[in-house]
Coordinates of C-alpha atoms in Angstrom, one line a residue:
X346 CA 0.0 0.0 0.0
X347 CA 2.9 3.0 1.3
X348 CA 4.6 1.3 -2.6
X349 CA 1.1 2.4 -4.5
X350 CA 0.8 5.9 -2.5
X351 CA 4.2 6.6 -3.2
X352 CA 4.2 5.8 -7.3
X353 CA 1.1 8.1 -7.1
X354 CA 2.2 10.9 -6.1
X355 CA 5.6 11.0 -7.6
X356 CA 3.0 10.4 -11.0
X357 CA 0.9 13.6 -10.4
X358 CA 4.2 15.3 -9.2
X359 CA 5.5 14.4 -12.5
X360 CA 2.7 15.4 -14.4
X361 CA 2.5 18.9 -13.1
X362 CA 6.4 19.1 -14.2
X363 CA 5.4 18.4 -17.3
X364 CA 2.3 20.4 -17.5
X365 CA 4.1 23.8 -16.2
X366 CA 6.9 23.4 -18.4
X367 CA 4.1 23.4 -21.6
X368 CA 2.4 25.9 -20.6
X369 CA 6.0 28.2 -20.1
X370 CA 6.4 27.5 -23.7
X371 CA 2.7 28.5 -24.9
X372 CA 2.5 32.1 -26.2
X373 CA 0.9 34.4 -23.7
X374 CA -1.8 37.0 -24.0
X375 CA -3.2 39.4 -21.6
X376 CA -6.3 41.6 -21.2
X377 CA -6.9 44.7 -22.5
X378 CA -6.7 47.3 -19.9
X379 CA -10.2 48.8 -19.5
X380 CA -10.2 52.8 -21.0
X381 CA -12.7 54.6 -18.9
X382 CA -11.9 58.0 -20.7
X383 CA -11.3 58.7 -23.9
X384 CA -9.8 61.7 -25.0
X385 CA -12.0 63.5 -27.6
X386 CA -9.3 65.8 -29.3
X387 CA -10.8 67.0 -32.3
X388 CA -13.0 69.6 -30.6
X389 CA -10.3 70.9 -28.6
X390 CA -8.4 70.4 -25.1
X391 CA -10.7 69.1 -22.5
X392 CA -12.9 66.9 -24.6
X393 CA -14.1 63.1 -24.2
X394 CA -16.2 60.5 -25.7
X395 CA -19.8 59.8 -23.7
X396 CA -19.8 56.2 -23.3
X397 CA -21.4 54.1 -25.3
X398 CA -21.7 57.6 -27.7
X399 CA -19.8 59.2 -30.8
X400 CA -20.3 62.5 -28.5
X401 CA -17.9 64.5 -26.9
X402 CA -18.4 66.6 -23.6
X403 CA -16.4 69.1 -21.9
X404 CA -17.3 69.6 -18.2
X405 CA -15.9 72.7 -16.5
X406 CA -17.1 75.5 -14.2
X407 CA -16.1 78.4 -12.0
X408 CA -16.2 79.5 -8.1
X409 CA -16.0 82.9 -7.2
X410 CA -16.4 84.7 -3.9
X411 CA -16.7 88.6 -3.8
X412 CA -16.9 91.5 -1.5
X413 CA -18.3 95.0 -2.3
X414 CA -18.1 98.1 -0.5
X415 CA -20.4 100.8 -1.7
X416 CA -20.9 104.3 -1.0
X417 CA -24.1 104.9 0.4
X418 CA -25.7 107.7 1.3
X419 CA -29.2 105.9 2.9
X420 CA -29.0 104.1 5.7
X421 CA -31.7 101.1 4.1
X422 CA -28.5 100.0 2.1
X423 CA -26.3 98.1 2.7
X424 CA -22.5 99.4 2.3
X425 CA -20.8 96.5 3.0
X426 CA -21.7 93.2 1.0
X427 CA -20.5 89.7 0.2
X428 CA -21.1 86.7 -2.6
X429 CA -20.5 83.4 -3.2
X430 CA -21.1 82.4 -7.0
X431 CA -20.8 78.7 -8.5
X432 CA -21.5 77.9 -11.8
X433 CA -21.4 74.3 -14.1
X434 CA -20.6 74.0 -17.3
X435 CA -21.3 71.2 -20.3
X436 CA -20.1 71.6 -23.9
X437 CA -21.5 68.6 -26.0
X438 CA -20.2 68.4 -29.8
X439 CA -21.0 65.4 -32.4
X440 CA -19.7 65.6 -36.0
X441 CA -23.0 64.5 -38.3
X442 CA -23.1 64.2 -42.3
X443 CA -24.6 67.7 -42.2
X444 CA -22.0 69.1 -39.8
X445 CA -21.1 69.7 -35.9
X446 CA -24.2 69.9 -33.2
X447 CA -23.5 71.6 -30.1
X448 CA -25.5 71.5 -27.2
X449 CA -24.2 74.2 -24.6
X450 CA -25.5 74.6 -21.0
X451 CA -24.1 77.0 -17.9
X452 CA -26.2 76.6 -14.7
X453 CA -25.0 78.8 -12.1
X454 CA -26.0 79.5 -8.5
X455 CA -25.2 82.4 -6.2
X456 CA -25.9 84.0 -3.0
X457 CA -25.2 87.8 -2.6
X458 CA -26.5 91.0 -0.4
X459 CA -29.6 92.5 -2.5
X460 CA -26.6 95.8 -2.3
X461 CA -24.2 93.4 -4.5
X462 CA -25.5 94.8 -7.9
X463 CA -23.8 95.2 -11.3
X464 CA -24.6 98.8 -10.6
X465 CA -24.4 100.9 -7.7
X466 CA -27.5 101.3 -4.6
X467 CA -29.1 98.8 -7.0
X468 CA -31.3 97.4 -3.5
X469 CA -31.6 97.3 0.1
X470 CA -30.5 95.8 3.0
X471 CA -30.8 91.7 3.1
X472 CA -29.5 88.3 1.6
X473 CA -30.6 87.0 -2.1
X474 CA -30.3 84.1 -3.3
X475 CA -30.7 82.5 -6.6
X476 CA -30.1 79.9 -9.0
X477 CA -30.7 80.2 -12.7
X478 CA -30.4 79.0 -15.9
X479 CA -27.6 80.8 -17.6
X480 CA -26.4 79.6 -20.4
X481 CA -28.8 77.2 -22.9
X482 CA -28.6 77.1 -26.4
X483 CA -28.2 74.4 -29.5
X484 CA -26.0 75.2 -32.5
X485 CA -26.3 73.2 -35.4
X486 CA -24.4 74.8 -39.0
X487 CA -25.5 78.3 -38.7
X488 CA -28.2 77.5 -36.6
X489 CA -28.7 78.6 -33.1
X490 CA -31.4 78.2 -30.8
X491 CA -31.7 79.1 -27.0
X492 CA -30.7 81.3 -24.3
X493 CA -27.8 83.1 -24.9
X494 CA -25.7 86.5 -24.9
X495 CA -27.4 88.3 -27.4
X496 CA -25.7 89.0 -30.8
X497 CA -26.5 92.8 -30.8
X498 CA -23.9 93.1 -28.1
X499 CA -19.9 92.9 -27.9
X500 CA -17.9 94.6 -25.2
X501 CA -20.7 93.0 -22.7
X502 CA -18.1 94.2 -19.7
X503 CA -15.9 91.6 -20.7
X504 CA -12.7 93.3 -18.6
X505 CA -14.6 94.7 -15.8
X506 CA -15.9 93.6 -12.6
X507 CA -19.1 96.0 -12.5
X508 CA -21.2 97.1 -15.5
X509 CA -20.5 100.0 -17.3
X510 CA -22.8 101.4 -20.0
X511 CA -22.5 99.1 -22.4
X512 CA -25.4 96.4 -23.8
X513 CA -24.7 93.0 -21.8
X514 CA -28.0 90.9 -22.1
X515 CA -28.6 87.0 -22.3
X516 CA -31.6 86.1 -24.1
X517 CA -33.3 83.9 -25.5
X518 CA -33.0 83.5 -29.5
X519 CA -33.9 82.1 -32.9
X520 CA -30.9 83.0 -35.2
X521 CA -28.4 82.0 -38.2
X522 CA -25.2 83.2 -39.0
X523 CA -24.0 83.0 -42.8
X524 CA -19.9 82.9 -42.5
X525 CA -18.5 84.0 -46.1
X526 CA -14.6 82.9 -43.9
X527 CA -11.5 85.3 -43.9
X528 CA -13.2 85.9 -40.2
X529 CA -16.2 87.5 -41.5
X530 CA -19.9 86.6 -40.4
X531 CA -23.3 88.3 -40.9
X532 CA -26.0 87.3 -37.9
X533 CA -29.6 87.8 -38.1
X534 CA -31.6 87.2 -35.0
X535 CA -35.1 87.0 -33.7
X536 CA -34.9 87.6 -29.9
X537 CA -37.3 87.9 -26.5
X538 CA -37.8 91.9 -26.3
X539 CA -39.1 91.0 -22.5
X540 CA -35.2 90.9 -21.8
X541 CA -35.1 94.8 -23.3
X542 CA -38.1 96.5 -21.7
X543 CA -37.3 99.5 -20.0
X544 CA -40.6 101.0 -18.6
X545 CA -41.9 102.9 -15.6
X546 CA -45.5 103.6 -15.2
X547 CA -44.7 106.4 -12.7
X548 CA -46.9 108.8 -12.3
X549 CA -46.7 112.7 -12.6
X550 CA -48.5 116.1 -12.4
X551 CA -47.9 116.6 -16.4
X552 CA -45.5 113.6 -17.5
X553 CA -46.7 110.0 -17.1
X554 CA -44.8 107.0 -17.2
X555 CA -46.2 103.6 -18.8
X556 CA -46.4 99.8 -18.3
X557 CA -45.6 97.3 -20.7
X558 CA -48.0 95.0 -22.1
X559 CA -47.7 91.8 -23.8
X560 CA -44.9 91.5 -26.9
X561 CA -46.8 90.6 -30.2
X562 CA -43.3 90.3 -32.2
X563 CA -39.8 89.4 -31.2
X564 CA -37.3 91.8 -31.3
X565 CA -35.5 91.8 -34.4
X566 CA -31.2 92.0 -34.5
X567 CA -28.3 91.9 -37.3
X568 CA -25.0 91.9 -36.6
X569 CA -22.3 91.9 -39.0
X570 CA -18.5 90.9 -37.2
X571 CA -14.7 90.7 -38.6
X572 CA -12.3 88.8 -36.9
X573 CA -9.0 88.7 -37.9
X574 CA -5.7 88.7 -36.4
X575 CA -5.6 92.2 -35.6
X576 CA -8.8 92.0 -33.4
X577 CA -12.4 92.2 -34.4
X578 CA -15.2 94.6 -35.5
X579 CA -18.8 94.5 -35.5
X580 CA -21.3 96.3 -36.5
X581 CA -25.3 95.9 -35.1
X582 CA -28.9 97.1 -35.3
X583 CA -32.1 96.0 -33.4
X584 CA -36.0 96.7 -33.8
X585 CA -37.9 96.6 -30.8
X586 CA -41.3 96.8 -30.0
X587 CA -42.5 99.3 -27.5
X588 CA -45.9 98.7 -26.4
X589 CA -47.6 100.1 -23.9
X590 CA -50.3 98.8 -21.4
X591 CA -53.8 99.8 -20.9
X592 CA -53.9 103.6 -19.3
X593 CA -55.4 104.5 -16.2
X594 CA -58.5 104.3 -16.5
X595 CA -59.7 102.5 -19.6
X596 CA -57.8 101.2 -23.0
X597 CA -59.0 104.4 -24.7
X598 CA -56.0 106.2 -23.0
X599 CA -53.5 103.8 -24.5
X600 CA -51.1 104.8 -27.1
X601 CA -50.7 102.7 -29.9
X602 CA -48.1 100.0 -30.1
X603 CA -45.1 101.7 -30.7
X604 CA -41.3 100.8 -33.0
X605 CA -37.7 101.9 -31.6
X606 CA -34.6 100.9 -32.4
X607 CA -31.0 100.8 -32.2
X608 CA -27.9 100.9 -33.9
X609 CA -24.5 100.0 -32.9
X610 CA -20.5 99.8 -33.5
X611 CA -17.3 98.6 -31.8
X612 CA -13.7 97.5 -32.7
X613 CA -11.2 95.9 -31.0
X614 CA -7.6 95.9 -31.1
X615 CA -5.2 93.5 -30.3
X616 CA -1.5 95.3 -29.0
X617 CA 0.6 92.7 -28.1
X618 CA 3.6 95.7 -29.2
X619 CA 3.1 96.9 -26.0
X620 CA 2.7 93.8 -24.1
X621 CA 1.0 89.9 -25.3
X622 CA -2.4 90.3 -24.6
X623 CA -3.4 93.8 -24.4
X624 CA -5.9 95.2 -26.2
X625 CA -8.3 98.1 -27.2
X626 CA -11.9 98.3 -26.5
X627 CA -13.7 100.5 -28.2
X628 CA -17.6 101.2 -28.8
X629 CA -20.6 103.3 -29.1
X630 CA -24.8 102.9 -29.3
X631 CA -27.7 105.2 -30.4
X632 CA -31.5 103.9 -29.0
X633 CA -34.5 105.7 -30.3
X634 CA -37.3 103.9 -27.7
X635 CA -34.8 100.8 -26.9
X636 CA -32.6 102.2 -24.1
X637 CA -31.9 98.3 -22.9
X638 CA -29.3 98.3 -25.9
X639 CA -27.0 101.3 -24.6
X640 CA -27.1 99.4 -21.5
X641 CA -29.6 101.0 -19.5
X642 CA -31.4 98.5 -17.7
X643 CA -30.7 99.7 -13.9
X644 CA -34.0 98.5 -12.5
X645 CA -35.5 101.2 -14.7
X646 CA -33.8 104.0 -13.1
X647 CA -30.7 106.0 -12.9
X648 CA -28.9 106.6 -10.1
X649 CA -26.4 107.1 -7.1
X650 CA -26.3 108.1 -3.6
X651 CA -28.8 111.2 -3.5
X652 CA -30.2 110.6 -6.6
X653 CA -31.2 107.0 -6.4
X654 CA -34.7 106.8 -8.2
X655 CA -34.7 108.9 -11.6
X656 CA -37.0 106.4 -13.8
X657 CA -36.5 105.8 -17.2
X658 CA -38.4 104.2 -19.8
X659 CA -38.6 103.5 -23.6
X660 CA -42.0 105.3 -23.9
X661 CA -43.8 108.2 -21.7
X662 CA -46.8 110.1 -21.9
X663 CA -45.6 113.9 -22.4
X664 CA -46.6 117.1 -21.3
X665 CA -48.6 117.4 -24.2
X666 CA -50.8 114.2 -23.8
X667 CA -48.9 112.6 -26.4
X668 CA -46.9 109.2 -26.4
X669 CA -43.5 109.6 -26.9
X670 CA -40.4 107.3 -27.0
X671 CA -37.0 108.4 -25.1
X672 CA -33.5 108.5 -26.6
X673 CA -30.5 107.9 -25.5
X674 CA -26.9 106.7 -26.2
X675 CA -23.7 105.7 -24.9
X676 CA -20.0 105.2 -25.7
X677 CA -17.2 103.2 -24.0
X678 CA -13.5 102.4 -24.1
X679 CA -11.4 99.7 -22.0
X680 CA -8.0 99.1 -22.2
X681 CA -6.0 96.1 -20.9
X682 CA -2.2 95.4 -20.1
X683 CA -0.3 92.6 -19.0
X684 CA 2.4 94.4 -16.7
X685 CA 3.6 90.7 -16.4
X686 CA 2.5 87.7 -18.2
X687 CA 0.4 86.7 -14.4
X688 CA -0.3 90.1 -13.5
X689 CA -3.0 92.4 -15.6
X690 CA -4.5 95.8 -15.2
X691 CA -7.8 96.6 -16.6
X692 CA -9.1 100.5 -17.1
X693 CA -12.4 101.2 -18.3
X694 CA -14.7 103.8 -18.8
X695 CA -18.3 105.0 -20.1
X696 CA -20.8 107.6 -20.9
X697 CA -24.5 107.6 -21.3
X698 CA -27.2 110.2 -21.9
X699 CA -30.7 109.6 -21.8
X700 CA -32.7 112.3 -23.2
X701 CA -36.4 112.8 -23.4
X702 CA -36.7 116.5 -24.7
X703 CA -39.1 119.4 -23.1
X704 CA -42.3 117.1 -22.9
X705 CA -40.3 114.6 -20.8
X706 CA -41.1 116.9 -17.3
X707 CA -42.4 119.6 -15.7
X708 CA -40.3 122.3 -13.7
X709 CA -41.6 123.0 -10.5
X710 CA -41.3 125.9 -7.8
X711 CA -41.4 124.8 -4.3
X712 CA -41.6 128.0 -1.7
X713 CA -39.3 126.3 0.6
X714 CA -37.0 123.9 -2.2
X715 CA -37.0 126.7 -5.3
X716 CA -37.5 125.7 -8.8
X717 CA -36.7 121.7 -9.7
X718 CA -37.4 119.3 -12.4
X719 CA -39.9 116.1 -11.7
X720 CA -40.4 113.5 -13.8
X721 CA -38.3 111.9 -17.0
X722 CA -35.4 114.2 -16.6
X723 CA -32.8 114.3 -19.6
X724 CA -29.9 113.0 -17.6
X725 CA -25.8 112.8 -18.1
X726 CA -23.8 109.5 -16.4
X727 CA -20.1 109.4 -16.0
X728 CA -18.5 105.9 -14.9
X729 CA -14.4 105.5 -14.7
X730 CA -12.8 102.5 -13.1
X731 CA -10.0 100.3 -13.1
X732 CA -9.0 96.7 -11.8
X733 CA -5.6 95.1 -11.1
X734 CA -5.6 91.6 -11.7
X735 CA -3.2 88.1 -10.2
X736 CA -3.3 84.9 -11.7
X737 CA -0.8 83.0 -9.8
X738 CA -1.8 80.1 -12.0
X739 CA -3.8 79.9 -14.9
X740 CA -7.5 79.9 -14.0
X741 CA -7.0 81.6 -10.6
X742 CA -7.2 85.2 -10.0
X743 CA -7.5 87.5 -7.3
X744 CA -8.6 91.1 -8.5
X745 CA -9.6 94.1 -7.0
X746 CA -11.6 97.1 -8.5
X747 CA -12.5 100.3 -7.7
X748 CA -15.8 102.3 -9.6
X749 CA -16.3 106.4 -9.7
X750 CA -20.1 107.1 -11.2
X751 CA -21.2 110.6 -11.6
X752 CA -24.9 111.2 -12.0
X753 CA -26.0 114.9 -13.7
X754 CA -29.7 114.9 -14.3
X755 CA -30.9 118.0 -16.0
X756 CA -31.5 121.0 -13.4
X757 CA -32.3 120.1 -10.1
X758 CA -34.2 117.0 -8.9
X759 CA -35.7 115.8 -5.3
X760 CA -32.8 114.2 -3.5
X761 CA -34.0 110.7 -3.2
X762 CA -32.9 109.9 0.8
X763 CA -34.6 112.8 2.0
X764 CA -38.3 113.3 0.6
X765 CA -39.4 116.7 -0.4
X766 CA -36.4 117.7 2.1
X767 CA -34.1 118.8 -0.1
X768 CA -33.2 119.2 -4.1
X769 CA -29.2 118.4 -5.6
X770 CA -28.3 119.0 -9.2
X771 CA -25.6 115.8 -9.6
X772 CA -24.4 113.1 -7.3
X773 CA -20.9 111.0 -7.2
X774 CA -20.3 107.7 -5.5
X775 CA -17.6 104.9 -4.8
X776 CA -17.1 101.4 -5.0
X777 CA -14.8 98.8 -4.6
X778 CA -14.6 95.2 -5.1
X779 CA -12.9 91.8 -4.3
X780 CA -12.7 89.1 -6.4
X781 CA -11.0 85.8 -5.7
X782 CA -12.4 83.4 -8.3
X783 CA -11.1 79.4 -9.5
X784 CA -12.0 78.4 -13.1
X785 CA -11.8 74.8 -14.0

């Protein structure tokens, strides 16, 4: 019996001799190893296939946190304000037969002080927060569909921190761009004029404001752009509807539906002579009943310390019982340099007039106040600023910014703080801001 055992297991001992010694000389094959991302590079850095898809998506986004202090002259506003600001990002891209479809989306959510305003005194004391749909839009050849920045504009306070006079909507759109190459395109656009009303149904003793009722037709924007390696040019025009809501006291005081419009040009120039990356900023808008397109869209009103309520609005009722629509226009510059390639510098400036002739008002003598102007008062706006800007790395910066706004209505007007107190004839006011923001 120990004699069998023993043959046995010098025979399977044997045998797995054997066995390894085959199996060395077998040609060997291993797995595959599992590619979880694919990089998508033909639509640029940042790009990968969708599983199981021919897509391509780029993910990114941005944090930024803020501070703002603001000069205030009313004690129901906040001077000092903070706000945090996220925002999400997802570029999808698919090459078809019939060329590239892009499907864009930006959601971004931010909570601020109702004081933390593009403008300046823009609210009151108090936190606000909100989450909205920024960015929405499908682009298919020269199609593009959605909500998007608008193609009548171009600066849009690309270098600047705060707004300055300058048209910087997002909207929603219907619009196709024919490209004809060497850089140039020609845009036209139909576009949701709710996102250009400017209207104030204030009343007054001989001028009265009105509200807006229902659009019947888009507004209606072309835009013709060059880009080249010098920089870029564009020129734009809108029609917008102006029309007004039902009067006081029955529809037979309501103007007719109403047309304005608004032209525009800008060019920028790239001087990287003086430094790589600086550039010129340059542009200018004329609005007959469309002031949203020279970029006043201040809550209806103009503005600062004192003079913190002066409405504005596309379309009035005059002195003389007429309807009438307001004009107005605006011009900007920025320049930008690059003391060193992580350190920038940003100055800016603009200046708007809204005018709405002798029907616009009515002058007034107060015993106590003396002679003043109530109502839509043809008005003068200064803003000059400038920013200084670190980018340690790239898509970090810390920035700071400081805003001067001068505010010159025509004559004088009440000062808005204190009532029938007290009348001023122009108003100035400071800010400065904070910036620390992370791209990704």
């Amino acid at each position: 019996m120990l004699l069998i055992r023993s043959s046995l297991l010098g025979s399977v001992a044997v045998l797995g001799l054997a066995t390894s010694a085959a199996a060395a000389d077998l040609p060997s094959k291993k797995a595959n190893p599992v590619e979880y991302v694919r990089v998508c590079s033909e639509h640029g850095t940042g790009f990968f296939y969708i599983p199981g898809s021919d897509a391509c998506v780029q993910i990114g986004g941005r944090v930024r946190a803020g501070a703002l202090y603001v000069q205030s002259r009313d004690r129901n506003r906040d001077t000092i304000n903070f706000a945090a600001n996220a925002r999400v990002n997802f570029d999808v891209r698919q090459n078809t037969p019939y060329g590239k479809v892009r499907a864009f989306l930006r959601f971004t959510n931010e909570r601020t002080g109702d004081n933390f305003g593009s403008g300046i005194n823009n609210g009151f004391t108090g936190q606000n927060s909100k989450a909205s749909l920024n960015l929405a839009y499908i682009q298919f050849a020269g199609l593009t569909a959605g909500r998007l920045k608008s193609f009548f504009d171009y600066y849009a306070n690309g270098n600047n921190f705060a707004s300055i006079r300058s048209s910087d909507v997002t909207n929603q759109v219907l619009a196709y761009t024919f490209n004809f190459g060497q850089g140039w395109s020609l845009t036209a656009s139909l576009e949701d004029g709710n996102e250009r009303r400017v209207f104030s149904n204030k009343k007054f003793s001989s001028a009265a404001g009105v509200g807006p009722a229902g659009q019947t037709i888009p507004d209606v924007v072309g835009a013709l752009m060059v880009e080249q390696g010098w920089g870029s040019a564009q020129i734009s025009a809108a029609l917008h509807q102006v029309r007004p809501a039902f009067g006081a006291s029955s529809a037979a005081n309501t103007p007719d539906t109403d047309y304005g419009f608004a032209v525009h040009g800008g060019f920028q120039l790239k001087l990287p002579s003086i430094a790589p990356g600086d550039d010129l900023w340059v542009e200018g808008a004329y609005a007959d009943g469309a002031l949203g397109y020279i970029g006043a869209r201040n809550y209806n009103r103009l503005g600062q310390g004192g003079i913190g309520s002066l409405p504005i609005t596309d379309g009035f009722i005059g002195t003389n019982g007429r309807f009438e629509r307001t004009k107005g226009w605006s011009v900007l510059a920025s320049f930008q340099h690059y003391w060193t390639p992580s350190v920038r510098q940003n100055v800016f400036g603009s200046y708007m007039q809204i005018l709405t002739g002798k029907n616009g008002y009515t002058a007034v003598t107060s015993p106590t106040l003396g002679a003043y102007n109530e109502g839509f008062v043809d008005t003068n706006e200064v803003r000059v600023g400038t920013n200084l800007i670190w980018s340690p790395i790239k898509n970090f910066e810390i920035g700071v910014e400081t805003v001067y706004t001068h505010v010159d209505p025509k004559g004088r007007v009440l000062h808005d703080n204190k009532g029938s107190a007290e009348t001023v004839n122009a108003t100035d006011s400071w800010q400065g801001r904070l910036r620390i923001q992370r791209a990704f």
